[in-house]
GROMACS .gro file of N, CA and C in nm:
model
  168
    1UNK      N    1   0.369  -1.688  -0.317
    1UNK     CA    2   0.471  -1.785  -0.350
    1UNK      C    3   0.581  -1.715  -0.428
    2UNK      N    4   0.671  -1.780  -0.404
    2UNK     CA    5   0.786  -1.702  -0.501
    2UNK      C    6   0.839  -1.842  -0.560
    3UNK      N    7   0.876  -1.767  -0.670
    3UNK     CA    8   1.000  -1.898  -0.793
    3UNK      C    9   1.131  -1.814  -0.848
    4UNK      N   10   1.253  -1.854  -0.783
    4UNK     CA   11   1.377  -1.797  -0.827
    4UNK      C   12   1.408  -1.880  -0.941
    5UNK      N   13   1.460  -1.814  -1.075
    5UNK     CA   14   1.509  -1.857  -1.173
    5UNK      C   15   1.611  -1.776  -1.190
    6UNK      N   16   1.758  -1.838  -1.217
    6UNK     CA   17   1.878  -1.770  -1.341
    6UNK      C   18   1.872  -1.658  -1.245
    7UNK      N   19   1.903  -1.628  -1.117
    7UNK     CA   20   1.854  -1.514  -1.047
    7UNK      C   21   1.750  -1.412  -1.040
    8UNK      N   22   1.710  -1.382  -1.091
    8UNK     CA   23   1.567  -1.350  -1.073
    8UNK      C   24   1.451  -1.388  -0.970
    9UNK      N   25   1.357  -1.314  -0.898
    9UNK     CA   26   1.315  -1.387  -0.818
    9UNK      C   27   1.151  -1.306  -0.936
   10UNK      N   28   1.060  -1.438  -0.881
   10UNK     CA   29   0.936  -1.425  -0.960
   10UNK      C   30   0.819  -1.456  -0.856
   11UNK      N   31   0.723  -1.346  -0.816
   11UNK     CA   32   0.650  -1.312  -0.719
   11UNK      C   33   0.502  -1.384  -0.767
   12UNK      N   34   0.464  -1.464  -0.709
   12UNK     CA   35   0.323  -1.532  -0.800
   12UNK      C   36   0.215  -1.517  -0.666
   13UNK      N   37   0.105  -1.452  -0.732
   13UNK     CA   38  -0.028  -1.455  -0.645
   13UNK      C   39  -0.139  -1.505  -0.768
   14UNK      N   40  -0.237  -1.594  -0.666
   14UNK     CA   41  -0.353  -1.673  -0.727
   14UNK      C   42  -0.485  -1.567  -0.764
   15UNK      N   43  -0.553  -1.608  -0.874
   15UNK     CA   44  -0.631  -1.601  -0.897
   15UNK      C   45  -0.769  -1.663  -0.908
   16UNK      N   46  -0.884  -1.644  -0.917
   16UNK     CA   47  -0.949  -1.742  -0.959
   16UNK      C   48  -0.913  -1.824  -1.134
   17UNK      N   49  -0.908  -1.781  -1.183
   17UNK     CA   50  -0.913  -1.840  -1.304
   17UNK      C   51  -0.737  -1.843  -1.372
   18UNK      N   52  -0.669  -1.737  -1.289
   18UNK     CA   53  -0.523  -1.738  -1.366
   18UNK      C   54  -0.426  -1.723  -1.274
   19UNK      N   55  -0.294  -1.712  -1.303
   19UNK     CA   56  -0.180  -1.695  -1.212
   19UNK      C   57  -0.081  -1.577  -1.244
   20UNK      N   58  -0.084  -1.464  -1.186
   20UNK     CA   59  -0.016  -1.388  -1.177
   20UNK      C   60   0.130  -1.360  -1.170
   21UNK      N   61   0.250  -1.367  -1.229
   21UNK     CA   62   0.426  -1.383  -1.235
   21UNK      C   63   0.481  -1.261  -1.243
   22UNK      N   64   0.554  -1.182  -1.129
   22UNK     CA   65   0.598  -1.093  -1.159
   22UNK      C   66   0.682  -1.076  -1.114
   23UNK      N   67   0.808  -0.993  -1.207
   23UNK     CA   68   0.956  -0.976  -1.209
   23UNK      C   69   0.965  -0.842  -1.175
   24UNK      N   70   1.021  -0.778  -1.038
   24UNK     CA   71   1.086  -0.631  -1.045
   24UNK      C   72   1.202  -0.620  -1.035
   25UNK      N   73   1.320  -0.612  -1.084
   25UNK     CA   74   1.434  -0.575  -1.051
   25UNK      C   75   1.470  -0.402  -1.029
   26UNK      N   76   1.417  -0.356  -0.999
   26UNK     CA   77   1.403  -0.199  -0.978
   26UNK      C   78   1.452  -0.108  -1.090
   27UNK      N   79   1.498  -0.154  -1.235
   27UNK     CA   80   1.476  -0.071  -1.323
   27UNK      C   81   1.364  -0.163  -1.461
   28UNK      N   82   1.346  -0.234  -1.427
   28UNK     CA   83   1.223  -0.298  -1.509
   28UNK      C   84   1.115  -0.398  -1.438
   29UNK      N   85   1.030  -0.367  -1.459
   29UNK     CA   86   0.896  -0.455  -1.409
   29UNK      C   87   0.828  -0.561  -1.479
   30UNK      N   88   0.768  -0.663  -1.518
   30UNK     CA   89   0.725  -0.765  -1.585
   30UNK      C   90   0.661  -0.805  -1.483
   31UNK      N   91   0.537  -0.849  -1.542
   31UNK     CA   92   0.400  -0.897  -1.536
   31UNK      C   93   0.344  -1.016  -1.631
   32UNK      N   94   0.323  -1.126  -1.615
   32UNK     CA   95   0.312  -1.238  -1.693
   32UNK      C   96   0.176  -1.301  -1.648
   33UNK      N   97   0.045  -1.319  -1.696
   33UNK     CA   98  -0.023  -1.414  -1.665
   33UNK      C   99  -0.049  -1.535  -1.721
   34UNK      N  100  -0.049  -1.609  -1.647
   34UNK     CA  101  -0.101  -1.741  -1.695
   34UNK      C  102  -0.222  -1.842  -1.641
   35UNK      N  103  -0.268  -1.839  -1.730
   35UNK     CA  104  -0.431  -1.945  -1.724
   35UNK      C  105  -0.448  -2.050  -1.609
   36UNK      N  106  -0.532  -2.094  -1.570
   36UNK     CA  107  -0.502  -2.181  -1.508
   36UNK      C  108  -0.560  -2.364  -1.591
   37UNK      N  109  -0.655  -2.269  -1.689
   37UNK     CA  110  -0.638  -2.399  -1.771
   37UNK      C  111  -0.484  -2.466  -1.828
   38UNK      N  112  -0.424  -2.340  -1.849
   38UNK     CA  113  -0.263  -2.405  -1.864
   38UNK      C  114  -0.173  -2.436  -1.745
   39UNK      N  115  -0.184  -2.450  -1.665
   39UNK     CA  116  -0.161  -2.468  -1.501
   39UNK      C  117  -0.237  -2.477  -1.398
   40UNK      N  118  -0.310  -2.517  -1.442
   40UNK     CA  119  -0.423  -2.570  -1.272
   40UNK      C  120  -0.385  -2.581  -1.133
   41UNK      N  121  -0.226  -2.638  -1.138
   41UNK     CA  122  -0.198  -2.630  -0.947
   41UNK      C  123  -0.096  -2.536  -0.980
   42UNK      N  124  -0.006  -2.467  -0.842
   42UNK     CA  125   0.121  -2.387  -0.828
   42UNK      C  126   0.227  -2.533  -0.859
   43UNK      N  127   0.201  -2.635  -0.842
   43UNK     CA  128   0.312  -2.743  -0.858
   43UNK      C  129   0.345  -2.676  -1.043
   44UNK      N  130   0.224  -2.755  -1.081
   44UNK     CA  131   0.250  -2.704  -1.249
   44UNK      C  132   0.280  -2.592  -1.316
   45UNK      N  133   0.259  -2.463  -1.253
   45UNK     CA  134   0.318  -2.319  -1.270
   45UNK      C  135   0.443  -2.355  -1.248
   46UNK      N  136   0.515  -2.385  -1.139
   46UNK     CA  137   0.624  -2.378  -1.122
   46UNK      C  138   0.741  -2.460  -1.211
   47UNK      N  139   0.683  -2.566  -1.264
   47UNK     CA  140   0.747  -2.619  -1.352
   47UNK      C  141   0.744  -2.554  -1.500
   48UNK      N  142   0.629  -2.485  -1.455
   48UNK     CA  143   0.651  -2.423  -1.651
   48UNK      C  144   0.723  -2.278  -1.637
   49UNK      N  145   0.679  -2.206  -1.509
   49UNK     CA  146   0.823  -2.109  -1.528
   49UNK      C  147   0.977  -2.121  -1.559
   50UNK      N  148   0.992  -2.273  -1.431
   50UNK     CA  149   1.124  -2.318  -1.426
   50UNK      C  150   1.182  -2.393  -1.630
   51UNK      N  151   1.084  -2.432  -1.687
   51UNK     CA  152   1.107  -2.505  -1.772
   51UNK      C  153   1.119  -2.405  -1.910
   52UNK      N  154   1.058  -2.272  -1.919
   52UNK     CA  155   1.019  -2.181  -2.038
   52UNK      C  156   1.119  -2.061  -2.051
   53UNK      N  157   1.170  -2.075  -2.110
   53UNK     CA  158   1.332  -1.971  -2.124
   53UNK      C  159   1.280  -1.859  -2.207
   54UNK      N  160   1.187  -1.909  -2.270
   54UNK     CA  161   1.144  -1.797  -2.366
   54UNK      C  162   1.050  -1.667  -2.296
   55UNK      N  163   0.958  -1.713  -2.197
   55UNK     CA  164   0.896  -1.614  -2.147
   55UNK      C  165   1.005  -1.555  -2.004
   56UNK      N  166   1.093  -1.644  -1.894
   56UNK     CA  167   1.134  -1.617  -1.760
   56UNK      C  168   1.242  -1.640  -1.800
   0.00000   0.00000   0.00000
């Protein structure tokens, strides 16, 4: 799945237990996981990427 924010595009693959977010713009890389107790579906990931300025 992907989630574009503020340009950026953010590459997400599932886990069992967490969700994987990652940013390359080809001179920096970012890697973000998140729980799935704090996001249980991709609906709800996607709203908390789209919604969290502080981490995306």
């Amino acid at each position: 799945m992907v989630i574009e924010k503020n340009g950026k595009v953010y590459i997400v693959t599932e886990a069992s237990n967490k969700w994987t977010v990652k940013s390359d713009d080809g001179k920096l890389s970012v890697s973000f996981e998140v729980p799935k107790e704090l996001c249980p579906t991709v609906d709800e990931l996607q709203k908390y990427v789209l919604n969290n300025d502080e981490l995306f």
